[in-house]
Structure formats: structure tokens, C-alpha cells
PDB file of C-alpha atoms in Angstrom:
ATOM      1  CA  MET A  27      28.648  11.308 -15.938  1.00  0.00           C
ATOM      2  CA  ARG A  28      27.188  14.528 -14.519  1.00  0.00           C
ATOM      3  CA  VAL A  29      23.390  14.538 -14.540  1.00  0.00           C
ATOM      4  CA  ALA A  30      20.562  16.773 -13.357  1.00  0.00           C
ATOM      5  CA  ALA A  31      17.330  15.438 -11.926  1.00  0.00           C
ATOM      6  CA  ILE A  32      14.337  17.701 -11.328  1.00  0.00           C
ATOM      7  CA  ASP A  33      11.261  16.641  -9.370  1.00  0.00           C
ATOM      8  CA  CYS A  34       8.266  18.942  -9.636  1.00  0.00           C
ATOM      9  CA  GLY A  35       5.519  18.035  -7.199  1.00  0.00           C
ATOM     10  CA  THR A  36       2.404  19.679  -5.860  1.00  0.00           C
ATOM     11  CA  ASN A  37       4.220  21.767  -3.247  1.00  0.00           C
ATOM     12  CA  ALA A  38       7.922  21.947  -4.133  1.00  0.00           C
ATOM     13  CA  ILE A  39      10.278  21.774  -7.078  1.00  0.00           C
ATOM     14  CA  ARG A  40      13.673  20.242  -6.374  1.00  0.00           C
ATOM     15  CA  LEU A  41      16.947  19.894  -8.244  1.00  0.00           C
ATOM     16  CA  LEU A  42      19.745  17.350  -7.830  1.00  0.00           C
ATOM     17  CA  ILE A  43      22.955  17.690  -9.804  1.00  0.00           C
ATOM     18  CA  ALA A  44      25.132  14.637  -9.273  1.00  0.00           C
ATOM     19  CA  ASP A  45      27.970  12.594 -10.692  1.00  0.00           C
ATOM     20  CA  VAL A  46      26.830   9.027 -11.389  1.00  0.00           C
ATOM     21  CA  ASN A  47      29.377   6.209 -11.487  1.00  0.00           C
ATOM     22  CA  GLY A  48      27.701   2.808 -11.643  1.00  0.00           C
ATOM     23  CA  ASP A  49      25.692   2.435  -8.443  1.00  0.00           C
ATOM     24  CA  GLU A  50      27.420   5.391  -6.775  1.00  0.00           C
ATOM     25  CA  LEU A  51      25.848   8.834  -6.692  1.00  0.00           C
ATOM     26  CA  VAL A  52      27.929  11.840  -5.595  1.00  0.00           C
ATOM     27  CA  ASP A  53      26.000  15.044  -4.911  1.00  0.00           C
ATOM     28  CA  VAL A  54      27.184  18.220  -6.587  1.00  0.00           C
ATOM     29  CA  ALA A  55      24.183  20.392  -5.676  1.00  0.00           C
ATOM     30  CA  ARG A  56      20.710  20.011  -4.176  1.00  0.00           C
ATOM     31  CA  ARG A  57      18.127  22.775  -4.313  1.00  0.00           C
ATOM     32  CA  MET A  58      14.501  23.115  -3.237  1.00  0.00           C
ATOM     33  CA  GLU A  59      11.927  25.858  -3.804  1.00  0.00           C
ATOM     34  CA  ILE A  60       8.357  25.901  -2.514  1.00  0.00           C
ATOM     35  CA  VAL A  61       6.277  26.925  -5.538  1.00  0.00           C
ATOM     36  CA  ARG A  62       2.890  25.365  -4.610  1.00  0.00           C
ATOM     37  CA  LEU A  63       2.221  24.339  -8.222  1.00  0.00           C
ATOM     38  CA  GLY A  64      -0.851  22.371  -7.123  1.00  0.00           C
ATOM     39  CA  GLU A  65      -2.505  25.245  -5.275  1.00  0.00           C
ATOM     40  CA  GLY A  66      -6.254  24.874  -5.744  1.00  0.00           C
ATOM     41  CA  VAL A  67      -6.035  21.883  -8.119  1.00  0.00           C
ATOM     42  CA  ASP A  68      -8.133  19.654  -5.856  1.00  0.00           C
ATOM     43  CA  ARG A  69     -10.936  22.244  -6.015  1.00  0.00           C
ATOM     44  CA  THR A  70     -10.658  23.657  -9.567  1.00  0.00           C
ATOM     45  CA  GLY A  71      -8.948  20.924 -11.577  1.00  0.00           C
ATOM     46  CA  LEU A  72      -6.647  23.601 -13.043  1.00  0.00           C
ATOM     47  CA  LEU A  73      -3.101  24.824 -12.499  1.00  0.00           C
ATOM     48  CA  ALA A  74      -3.292  28.499 -11.543  1.00  0.00           C
ATOM     49  CA  PRO A  75      -1.355  30.893 -13.832  1.00  0.00           C
ATOM     50  CA  ALA A  76       0.403  32.359 -10.773  1.00  0.00           C
ATOM     51  CA  ALA A  77       1.523  28.872  -9.714  1.00  0.00           C
ATOM     52  CA  ILE A  78       2.914  28.134 -13.182  1.00  0.00           C
ATOM     53  CA  GLU A  79       4.785  31.452 -13.078  1.00  0.00           C
ATOM     54  CA  ARG A  80       6.286  30.692  -9.643  1.00  0.00           C
ATOM     55  CA  THR A  81       7.488  27.373 -11.031  1.00  0.00           C
ATOM     56  CA  ARG A  82       8.938  29.087 -14.122  1.00  0.00           C
ATOM     57  CA  GLN A  83      10.960  31.469 -11.973  1.00  0.00           C
ATOM     58  CA  ALA A  84      12.419  28.575  -9.964  1.00  0.00           C
ATOM     59  CA  LEU A  85      13.241  26.672 -13.171  1.00  0.00           C
ATOM     60  CA  LEU A  86      15.100  29.669 -14.589  1.00  0.00           C
ATOM     61  CA  GLY A  87      17.477  29.502 -11.637  1.00  0.00           C
ATOM     62  CA  TYR A  88      17.868  25.750 -11.978  1.00  0.00           C
ATOM     63  CA  ALA A  89      18.578  26.054 -15.729  1.00  0.00           C
ATOM     64  CA  ALA A  90      21.368  28.558 -15.036  1.00  0.00           C
ATOM     65  CA  GLU A  91      22.982  26.234 -12.493  1.00  0.00           C
ATOM     66  CA  ILE A  92      22.684  23.232 -14.831  1.00  0.00           C
ATOM     67  CA  ALA A  93      24.519  25.171 -17.548  1.00  0.00           C
ATOM     68  CA  GLU A  94      27.165  26.483 -15.155  1.00  0.00           C
ATOM     69  CA  LEU A  95      28.007  23.045 -13.712  1.00  0.00           C
ATOM     70  CA  GLY A  96      28.428  21.268 -17.025  1.00  0.00           C
ATOM     71  CA  VAL A  97      25.575  18.793 -16.846  1.00  0.00           C
ATOM     72  CA  THR A  98      25.391  16.336 -19.763  1.00  0.00           C
ATOM     73  CA  ARG A  99      21.940  14.799 -19.233  1.00  0.00           C
ATOM     74  CA  VAL A 100      18.769  16.312 -17.719  1.00  0.00           C
ATOM     75  CA  ARG A 101      15.510  14.669 -16.744  1.00  0.00           C
ATOM     76  CA  MET A 102      12.502  16.374 -15.185  1.00  0.00           C
ATOM     77  CA  CYS A 103       9.629  14.412 -13.704  1.00  0.00           C
ATOM     78  CA  ALA A 104       6.359  16.089 -12.808  1.00  0.00           C
ATOM     79  CA  THR A 105       4.007  14.390 -10.414  1.00  0.00           C
ATOM     80  CA  SER A 106       0.632  14.767  -8.746  1.00  0.00           C
ATOM     81  CA  ALA A 107      -0.565  18.268  -9.674  1.00  0.00           C
ATOM     82  CA  SER A 108       0.451  18.019 -13.318  1.00  0.00           C
ATOM     83  CA  ARG A 109      -1.281  14.644 -13.611  1.00  0.00           C
ATOM     84  CA  ASP A 110      -4.554  16.002 -12.252  1.00  0.00           C
ATOM     85  CA  ALA A 111      -4.847  19.382 -13.985  1.00  0.00           C
ATOM     86  CA  ARG A 112      -6.906  19.857 -17.144  1.00  0.00           C
ATOM     87  CA  ASN A 113      -4.498  22.563 -18.357  1.00  0.00           C
ATOM     88  CA  ALA A 114      -1.333  20.528 -17.817  1.00  0.00           C
ATOM     89  CA  GLN A 115      -0.286  21.345 -21.393  1.00  0.00           C
ATOM     90  CA  ASP A 116       0.321  24.968 -20.333  1.00  0.00           C
ATOM     91  CA  PHE A 117       2.774  23.675 -17.725  1.00  0.00           C
ATOM     92  CA  ARG A 118       4.530  21.400 -20.221  1.00  0.00           C
ATOM     93  CA  ASP A 119       4.891  24.243 -22.726  1.00  0.00           C
ATOM     94  CA  MET A 120       6.432  26.445 -20.035  1.00  0.00           C
ATOM     95  CA  VAL A 121       8.984  23.774 -19.065  1.00  0.00           C
ATOM     96  CA  ARG A 122       9.991  23.212 -22.695  1.00  0.00           C
ATOM     97  CA  GLY A 123      10.518  26.962 -23.085  1.00  0.00           C
ATOM     98  CA  VAL A 124      12.824  27.170 -20.059  1.00  0.00           C
ATOM     99  CA  LEU A 125      14.724  23.859 -20.102  1.00  0.00           C
ATOM    100  CA  GLY A 126      14.455  22.829 -23.751  1.00  0.00           C
ATOM    101  CA  ILE A 127      13.093  19.421 -22.761  1.00  0.00           C
ATOM    102  CA  ASP A 128       9.653  18.028 -22.087  1.00  0.00           C
ATOM    103  CA  PRO A 129       8.772  17.147 -18.499  1.00  0.00           C
ATOM    104  CA  GLU A 130       7.775  13.534 -17.982  1.00  0.00           C
ATOM    105  CA  VAL A 131       4.371  13.557 -16.323  1.00  0.00           C
ATOM    106  CA  ILE A 132       4.812  10.229 -14.592  1.00  0.00           C
ATOM    107  CA  THR A 133       2.142   7.995 -13.104  1.00  0.00           C
ATOM    108  CA  GLY A 134       1.848   7.426  -9.379  1.00  0.00           C
ATOM    109  CA  GLU A 135       3.232   3.923  -9.856  1.00  0.00           C
ATOM    110  CA  GLU A 136       6.295   5.239 -11.725  1.00  0.00           C
ATOM    111  CA  GLU A 137       6.773   7.848  -9.001  1.00  0.00           C
ATOM    112  CA  ALA A 138       6.659   5.097  -6.385  1.00  0.00           C
ATOM    113  CA  GLN A 139       9.296   3.017  -8.171  1.00  0.00           C
ATOM    114  CA  LEU A 140      11.688   5.957  -8.522  1.00  0.00           C
ATOM    115  CA  SER A 141      11.195   6.875  -4.859  1.00  0.00           C
ATOM    116  CA  PHE A 142      11.922   3.312  -3.753  1.00  0.00           C
ATOM    117  CA  LEU A 143      15.106   3.168  -5.823  1.00  0.00           C
ATOM    118  CA  GLY A 144      16.383   6.378  -4.241  1.00  0.00           C
ATOM    119  CA  ALA A 145      15.300   5.467  -0.710  1.00  0.00           C
ATOM    120  CA  VAL A 146      16.792   1.997  -0.292  1.00  0.00           C
ATOM    121  CA  GLN A 147      20.167   2.688  -1.912  1.00  0.00           C
ATOM    122  CA  GLY A 148      22.726   2.404   0.924  1.00  0.00           C
ATOM    123  CA  LEU A 149      20.080   1.773   3.609  1.00  0.00           C
ATOM    124  CA  ASP A 150      21.331  -0.520   6.369  1.00  0.00           C
ATOM    125  CA  ALA A 151      18.076  -1.988   7.662  1.00  0.00           C
ATOM    126  CA  GLU A 152      16.064  -5.200   7.504  1.00  0.00           C
ATOM    127  CA  GLY A 153      13.736  -5.775   4.565  1.00  0.00           C
ATOM    128  CA  PRO A 154      11.191  -6.068   3.257  1.00  0.00           C
ATOM    129  CA  PHE A 155      10.636  -2.315   3.330  1.00  0.00           C
ATOM    130  CA  LEU A 156       7.451  -0.275   3.312  1.00  0.00           C
ATOM    131  CA  VAL A 157       8.465   3.039   1.746  1.00  0.00           C
ATOM    132  CA  TYR A 158       6.114   6.005   1.580  1.00  0.00           C
ATOM    133  CA  ASP A 159       6.739   9.275  -0.237  1.00  0.00           C
ATOM    134  CA  LEU A 160       4.505  11.924   1.323  1.00  0.00           C
ATOM    135  CA  GLY A 161       3.934  14.676  -1.202  1.00  0.00           C
ATOM    136  CA  GLY A 162       1.710  17.690  -1.569  1.00  0.00           C
ATOM    137  CA  GLY A 163      -1.014  16.077  -3.648  1.00  0.00           C
ATOM    138  CA  SER A 164      -0.419  12.352  -3.263  1.00  0.00           C
ATOM    139  CA  THR A 165       1.423   9.760  -1.224  1.00  0.00           C
ATOM    140  CA  GLU A 166       3.113   6.783  -2.833  1.00  0.00           C
ATOM    141  CA  PHE A 167       3.352   3.451  -1.006  1.00  0.00           C
ATOM    142  CA  VAL A 168       5.900   0.838  -2.108  1.00  0.00           C
ATOM    143  CA  THR A 169       6.992  -2.516  -0.706  1.00  0.00           C
ATOM    144  CA  GLY A 170      10.036  -4.559  -1.630  1.00  0.00           C
ATOM    145  CA  THR A 171      13.503  -5.532  -0.491  1.00  0.00           C
ATOM    146  CA  THR A 172      15.931  -4.882  -3.353  1.00  0.00           C
ATOM    147  CA  THR A 173      13.367  -4.097  -6.048  1.00  0.00           C
ATOM    148  CA  VAL A 174       9.773  -2.899  -6.100  1.00  0.00           C
ATOM    149  CA  GLU A 175       7.300  -5.695  -5.465  1.00  0.00           C
ATOM    150  CA  ARG A 176       4.078  -3.705  -5.083  1.00  0.00           C
ATOM    151  CA  ALA A 177       3.229  -0.015  -5.409  1.00  0.00           C
ATOM    152  CA  ILE A 178       0.218   2.279  -5.265  1.00  0.00           C
ATOM    153  CA  SER A 179      -0.374   6.023  -5.291  1.00  0.00           C
ATOM    154  CA  MET A 180      -3.138   7.577  -3.185  1.00  0.00           C
ATOM    155  CA  ASP A 181      -4.547  11.091  -3.463  1.00  0.00           C
ATOM    156  CA  ILE A 182      -3.622  12.132   0.058  1.00  0.00           C
ATOM    157  CA  GLY A 183      -0.956  14.810   0.451  1.00  0.00           C
ATOM    158  CA  CYS A 184      -0.242  17.741   2.741  1.00  0.00           C
ATOM    159  CA  VAL A 185      -1.578  20.414   0.359  1.00  0.00           C
ATOM    160  CA  ARG A 186      -4.615  18.406  -0.769  1.00  0.00           C
ATOM    161  CA  MET A 187      -5.661  17.474   2.788  1.00  0.00           C
ATOM    162  CA  THR A 188      -5.120  21.019   4.059  1.00  0.00           C
ATOM    163  CA  GLU A 189      -7.242  22.509   1.281  1.00  0.00           C
ATOM    164  CA  ARG A 190      -9.904  19.839   1.669  1.00  0.00           C
ATOM    165  CA  HIS A 191     -10.244  19.765   5.468  1.00  0.00           C
ATOM    166  CA  LEU A 192      -8.029  22.028   7.613  1.00  0.00           C
ATOM    167  CA  HIS A 193      -9.470  25.485   7.028  1.00  0.00           C
ATOM    168  CA  SER A 194      -9.081  27.077  10.481  1.00  0.00           C
ATOM    169  CA  ASP A 195      -5.883  28.399  12.038  1.00  0.00           C
ATOM    170  CA  PRO A 196      -5.255  26.310  14.065  1.00  0.00           C
ATOM    171  CA  PRO A 197      -7.577  23.580  12.738  1.00  0.00           C
ATOM    172  CA  THR A 198     -10.618  22.623  14.796  1.00  0.00           C
ATOM    173  CA  ALA A 199     -11.208  19.187  16.303  1.00  0.00           C
ATOM    174  CA  ALA A 200     -13.978  18.553  13.759  1.00  0.00           C
ATOM    175  CA  GLU A 201     -11.686  19.449  10.831  1.00  0.00           C
ATOM    176  CA  ILE A 202      -8.957  17.168  12.152  1.00  0.00           C
ATOM    177  CA  ALA A 203     -11.453  14.318  12.630  1.00  0.00           C
ATOM    178  CA  ALA A 204     -12.676  14.691   9.032  1.00  0.00           C
ATOM    179  CA  ALA A 205      -9.092  14.660   7.740  1.00  0.00           C
ATOM    180  CA  GLU A 206      -8.275  11.608   9.876  1.00  0.00           C
ATOM    181  CA  ALA A 207     -11.220   9.672   8.449  1.00  0.00           C
ATOM    182  CA  ASP A 208     -10.268  10.546   4.873  1.00  0.00           C
ATOM    183  CA  ILE A 209      -6.583   9.702   5.386  1.00  0.00           C
ATOM    184  CA  THR A 210      -7.238   6.479   7.309  1.00  0.00           C
ATOM    185  CA  ALA A 211      -9.467   5.106   4.560  1.00  0.00           C
ATOM    186  CA  ALA A 212      -6.807   5.834   1.938  1.00  0.00           C
ATOM    187  CA  VAL A 213      -3.954   4.426   4.037  1.00  0.00           C
ATOM    188  CA  ASP A 214      -5.850   1.203   4.765  1.00  0.00           C
ATOM    189  CA  THR A 215      -6.561   0.782   1.046  1.00  0.00           C
ATOM    190  CA  ALA A 216      -2.893   1.362   0.228  1.00  0.00           C
ATOM    191  CA  LEU A 217      -1.520  -1.006   2.867  1.00  0.00           C
ATOM    192  CA  ALA A 218      -3.849  -3.771   1.701  1.00  0.00           C
ATOM    193  CA  ALA A 219      -2.795  -3.238  -1.921  1.00  0.00           C
ATOM    194  CA  VAL A 220       0.956  -3.418  -1.215  1.00  0.00           C
ATOM    195  CA  SER A 221       0.844  -5.981   1.652  1.00  0.00           C
ATOM    196  CA  GLY A 222       2.285  -3.335   3.961  1.00  0.00           C
ATOM    197  CA  GLN A 223       1.640  -5.414   7.078  1.00  0.00           C
ATOM    198  CA  GLU A 224       4.378  -7.839   5.940  1.00  0.00           C
ATOM    199  CA  ALA A 225       7.118  -5.180   5.991  1.00  0.00           C
ATOM    200  CA  ARG A 226       9.835  -5.202   8.643  1.00  0.00           C
ATOM    201  CA  THR A 227      11.046  -1.604   8.217  1.00  0.00           C
ATOM    202  CA  LEU A 228       9.120   1.615   7.530  1.00  0.00           C
ATOM    203  CA  VAL A 229      10.913   4.332   5.533  1.00  0.00           C
ATOM    204  CA  GLY A 230       9.495   7.828   5.055  1.00  0.00           C
ATOM    205  CA  LEU A 231      10.459  10.316   2.358  1.00  0.00           C
ATOM    206  CA  ALA A 232      10.000  14.013   1.562  1.00  0.00           C
ATOM    207  CA  GLY A 233       9.864  17.299   3.421  1.00  0.00           C
ATOM    208  CA  THR A 234       7.067  16.517   5.862  1.00  0.00           C
ATOM    209  CA  VAL A 235       8.916  13.430   7.099  1.00  0.00           C
ATOM    210  CA  THR A 236      12.292  15.105   7.434  1.00  0.00           C
ATOM    211  CA  THR A 237      10.770  18.154   9.164  1.00  0.00           C
ATOM    212  CA  VAL A 238       8.832  16.014  11.659  1.00  0.00           C
ATOM    213  CA  THR A 239      12.052  14.053  12.255  1.00  0.00           C
ATOM    214  CA  ALA A 240      13.966  17.258  12.968  1.00  0.00           C
ATOM    215  CA  LEU A 241      11.261  18.334  15.429  1.00  0.00           C
ATOM    216  CA  ALA A 242      11.186  14.892  17.094  1.00  0.00           C
ATOM    217  CA  HIS A 243      14.956  15.058  17.624  1.00  0.00           C
ATOM    218  CA  ASP A 244      14.700  18.669  18.864  1.00  0.00           C
ATOM    219  CA  LEU A 245      17.335  19.875  16.413  1.00  0.00           C
ATOM    220  CA  PRO A 246      18.316  23.552  16.784  1.00  0.00           C
ATOM    221  CA  ALA A 247      18.387  23.912  12.986  1.00  0.00           C
ATOM    222  CA  TYR A 248      17.595  21.764   9.963  1.00  0.00           C
ATOM    223  CA  ASP A 249      20.525  19.352   9.554  1.00  0.00           C
ATOM    224  CA  SER A 250      20.293  16.886   6.648  1.00  0.00           C
ATOM    225  CA  ALA A 251      23.214  14.803   7.873  1.00  0.00           C
ATOM    226  CA  ARG A 252      21.589  14.204  11.275  1.00  0.00           C
ATOM    227  CA  ILE A 253      18.155  13.562   9.781  1.00  0.00           C
ATOM    228  CA  HIS A 254      19.172  11.115   7.027  1.00  0.00           C
ATOM    229  CA  HIS A 255      18.555   7.486   8.095  1.00  0.00           C
ATOM    230  CA  SER A 256      17.670   8.472  11.673  1.00  0.00           C
ATOM    231  CA  ARG A 257      14.755   6.728  13.389  1.00  0.00           C
ATOM    232  CA  VAL A 258      11.676   8.286  14.954  1.00  0.00           C
ATOM    233  CA  GLU A 259       9.540   6.258  17.339  1.00  0.00           C
ATOM    234  CA  ALA A 260       5.786   6.108  16.826  1.00  0.00           C
ATOM    235  CA  ALA A 261       5.120   7.953  20.099  1.00  0.00           C
ATOM    236  CA  ASP A 262       7.299  10.857  18.936  1.00  0.00           C
ATOM    237  CA  VAL A 263       5.529  11.059  15.573  1.00  0.00           C
ATOM    238  CA  SER A 264       2.213  11.303  17.456  1.00  0.00           C
ATOM    239  CA  ARG A 265       3.573  13.928  19.850  1.00  0.00           C
ATOM    240  CA  VAL A 266       4.950  16.161  17.103  1.00  0.00           C
ATOM    241  CA  THR A 267       1.725  15.830  15.096  1.00  0.00           C
ATOM    242  CA  ARG A 268      -0.386  16.804  18.107  1.00  0.00           C
ATOM    243  CA  ASP A 269       1.828  19.824  18.798  1.00  0.00           C
ATOM    244  CA  LEU A 270       1.792  21.026  15.184  1.00  0.00           C
ATOM    245  CA  LEU A 271      -1.988  20.791  14.902  1.00  0.00           C
ATOM    246  CA  LYS A 272      -2.365  22.964  18.021  1.00  0.00           C
ATOM    247  CA  MET A 273      -0.174  25.720  16.567  1.00  0.00           C
ATOM    248  CA  THR A 274      -1.094  28.580  14.300  1.00  0.00           C
ATOM    249  CA  VAL A 275       0.717  28.912  10.983  1.00  0.00           C
ATOM    250  CA  ALA A 276       2.713  31.808  12.439  1.00  0.00           C
ATOM    251  CA  GLU A 277       3.817  29.665  15.381  1.00  0.00           C
ATOM    252  CA  ARG A 278       4.901  26.837  13.080  1.00  0.00           C
ATOM    253  CA  ARG A 279       6.770  29.250  10.841  1.00  0.00           C
ATOM    254  CA  ALA A 280       8.794  30.397  13.870  1.00  0.00           C
ATOM    255  CA  LEU A 281      10.151  26.880  14.509  1.00  0.00           C
ATOM    256  CA  PRO A 282      13.885  26.856  13.657  1.00  0.00           C
ATOM    257  CA  VAL A 283      13.708  23.736  11.440  1.00  0.00           C
ATOM    258  CA  MET A 284      10.604  24.831   9.500  1.00  0.00           C
ATOM    259  CA  HIS A 285      10.811  25.950   5.879  1.00  0.00           C
ATOM    260  CA  PRO A 286       8.471  28.991   5.702  1.00  0.00           C
ATOM    261  CA  GLY A 287       6.667  27.599   2.657  1.00  0.00           C
ATOM    262  CA  ARG A 288       5.808  24.380   4.481  1.00  0.00           C
ATOM    263  CA  ALA A 289       4.321  25.902   7.639  1.00  0.00           C
ATOM    264  CA  ASP A 290       0.704  26.114   6.441  1.00  0.00           C
ATOM    265  CA  VAL A 291       0.511  22.455   5.295  1.00  0.00           C
ATOM    266  CA  ILE A 292       2.799  20.620   7.745  1.00  0.00           C
ATOM    267  CA  GLY A 293      -0.109  19.840  10.108  1.00  0.00           C
ATOM    268  CA  ALA A 294      -1.897  17.768   7.482  1.00  0.00           C
ATOM    269  CA  GLY A 295       1.384  16.184   6.424  1.00  0.00           C
ATOM    270  CA  ALA A 296       2.237  15.154   9.971  1.00  0.00           C
ATOM    271  CA  LEU A 297      -1.279  13.721  10.371  1.00  0.00           C
ATOM    272  CA  ILE A 298      -0.757  11.528   7.287  1.00  0.00           C
ATOM    273  CA  MET A 299       2.598  10.417   8.676  1.00  0.00           C
ATOM    274  CA  LYS A 300       1.065   9.558  12.057  1.00  0.00           C
ATOM    275  CA  ILE A 301      -1.739   7.527  10.517  1.00  0.00           C
ATOM    276  CA  ILE A 302       0.635   5.571   8.254  1.00  0.00           C
ATOM    277  CA  GLN A 303       2.745   4.781  11.309  1.00  0.00           C
ATOM    278  CA  ALA A 304      -0.252   3.640  13.331  1.00  0.00           C
ATOM    279  CA  ARG A 305      -1.953   1.589  10.624  1.00  0.00           C
ATOM    280  CA  SER A 306       1.286  -0.132   9.566  1.00  0.00           C
ATOM    281  CA  GLY A 307       1.852  -1.374  13.115  1.00  0.00           C
ATOM    282  CA  LEU A 308       5.598  -0.728  12.847  1.00  0.00           C
ATOM    283  CA  PRO A 309       7.269   0.803  15.913  1.00  0.00           C
ATOM    284  CA  SER A 310       9.381   3.457  14.179  1.00  0.00           C
ATOM    285  CA  VAL A 311      10.104   5.138  10.867  1.00  0.00           C
ATOM    286  CA  ILE A 312      13.470   5.773   9.215  1.00  0.00           C
ATOM    287  CA  ALA A 313      13.652   9.196   7.574  1.00  0.00           C
ATOM    288  CA  SER A 314      15.503   9.368   4.263  1.00  0.00           C
ATOM    289  CA  GLU A 315      16.830  12.465   2.546  1.00  0.00           C
ATOM    290  CA  HIS A 316      17.281  10.344  -0.590  1.00  0.00           C
ATOM    291  CA  ASP A 317      14.145   9.825  -2.612  1.00  0.00           C
ATOM    292  CA  ILE A 318      12.677  10.236  -6.093  1.00  0.00           C
ATOM    293  CA  LEU A 319      15.407  12.714  -7.081  1.00  0.00           C
ATOM    294  CA  ASP A 320      18.073  10.077  -6.497  1.00  0.00           C
ATOM    295  CA  GLY A 321      16.011   7.524  -8.399  1.00  0.00           C
ATOM    296  CA  ILE A 322      15.692   9.892 -11.360  1.00  0.00           C
ATOM    297  CA  ALA A 323      19.448  10.550 -11.306  1.00  0.00           C
ATOM    298  CA  PHE A 324      20.332   6.840 -11.187  1.00  0.00           C
ATOM    299  CA  GLY A 325      18.063   6.283 -14.167  1.00  0.00           C
ATOM    300  CA  LEU A 326      20.109   8.744 -16.254  1.00  0.00           C
ATOM    301  CA  SER A 327      23.296   6.663 -16.115  1.00  0.00           C
ATOM    302  CA  PRO A 328      24.131   4.556 -19.190  1.00  0.00           C
TER     303      PRO A 328
END
């Protein structure tokens, strides 16, 4: 069965078209656009009309590809920004107009379960796992071995923390300290809720994690095959975070592995990643290119 999974988060909207056969998932196409749907939501509580329009334009392209590739089932999940916004109905109406289906505005706990399903499929590592999905508006924390045992969503994400704390370019020491305090409190709450200290393997998902991994491995260009299931030591996560926070947005944007739309928020994202690593006490993190999209796609099979 050929299916299409769409994940619309605070920062990016992503598409996976895949053939599902039992517990096997074969990629047909993966796409990602930075649309910054959640721009300003933490401050205003509203989705900006310009952000909804950027998302609509990306969806138009996805809808054309879905039709061209003969997809039989489509599911779109919308996450942090569309949970938080008071005008989320405007977003849902737009999606229905473009795709002909309603987006599922899922809870943080549902998001965590889908992310875990995608992340651990085919992972050769020792459980139990602590999986975190570092998004634009929120980060999901999940523990389990073959199935989800505990999960929690926290309102810390690369866009939210940038807008809340990191206003200078590059950020000042005081701004970084304020962000660290905010993130550390949330991470400690999350780890206590999911018994994260009992995990044997840490797995990180989403664009911040894969970009930091590419930088830690000094890749000359973004290479999904080399990033997927590779390990990054805690010291390298700290080093990359320190370097990114010293750079201007223009300097980050010039890095060969950096998506231009991620450059202004990657500092906050890396800081979240570093703090999760430190507070978990685990020596390294495994980066996964498979995440909530894969979980959504698996869920579409009969």
C-alpha cells in the first residue's frame, strides 16, 4: 500500500510517501520545507496569516506529488503550534481546502508515541530507550523498549526558546543563561516523568539533532545515510553547541550542512540537545532520520 504522511510542526512541514508492507517501510519520497508556522505563537497565541500562507504554498506542492505518485491513503498530523494557537481553525480550514482532509491536531503524548514508533524501528541498540523529538515549539520525551512505556511533551523547542530568550545576534551570555535555566527545569521535569535515568540508550530526532550530528562528524555536506543511526559523544554535542552560540546567523547559514531556514534557531535547538544529554547522564546520542513521519506512515497500513 502506498501512503503519504505529513507532519506539520512549529518550524517545518515534512512529507513522506512510502510503500508499507507489514512492518517494512520503503521510501518513495521525502520532502521538507521550513514554513515557520509557529512564528510568534509563544508571544501572541495566534498563527500569523503569513505563516498560514507559507504552509499553504508548501502543501500545494505536496498535494501535487501525492496525486502524481498514486498514493491511496493520506494522513496529516499537526503538532505544537496548531495546538497552542487560538485561531487554529483557520489553519484546519486551509488544510481541508488544499488536501481535502482534516489535519489531526494531535496531543504531545500522541506525538511522542508516533515518534517512538518511527525511531526504534530497525534500531540496533540496547533498550530501554530514551527518545526525544526536538521540535520548534515543543520537545517530546518517550521511554520504552519495544513499545511506549512513558511519554511527556514539554514546551521547549528551538523556535520557542529563540523567541523567548535569544534575541541578540549572536546571543549574549545573559540570554544563554536564561535559556539554560528555562530548558533545564523543563528537561528535569520530563526526565522524572518518564524515568529517563533508567534508559540505556539515548535517541534524538528531528532537524536540530541531525544537523548537530552532521557538524559533529564534520561532514562536507548534509548526508542522511551517514547521519542515520550514527552516534555523537556528549563532549561533541557540547562543542558544537558552544560554537553555534558564538556565531551570527549569517555565519551559521554559511555552514555547508545547514538548511538556511534553520540557521536562526539552531543555537537554541543545540542548547536543548546539550542539556538533555547532560541531564540524562548518558554518554552519547544516536541520531535518527526516522521519526514521527515514519510512525504516521506505519499507522496507515491495514
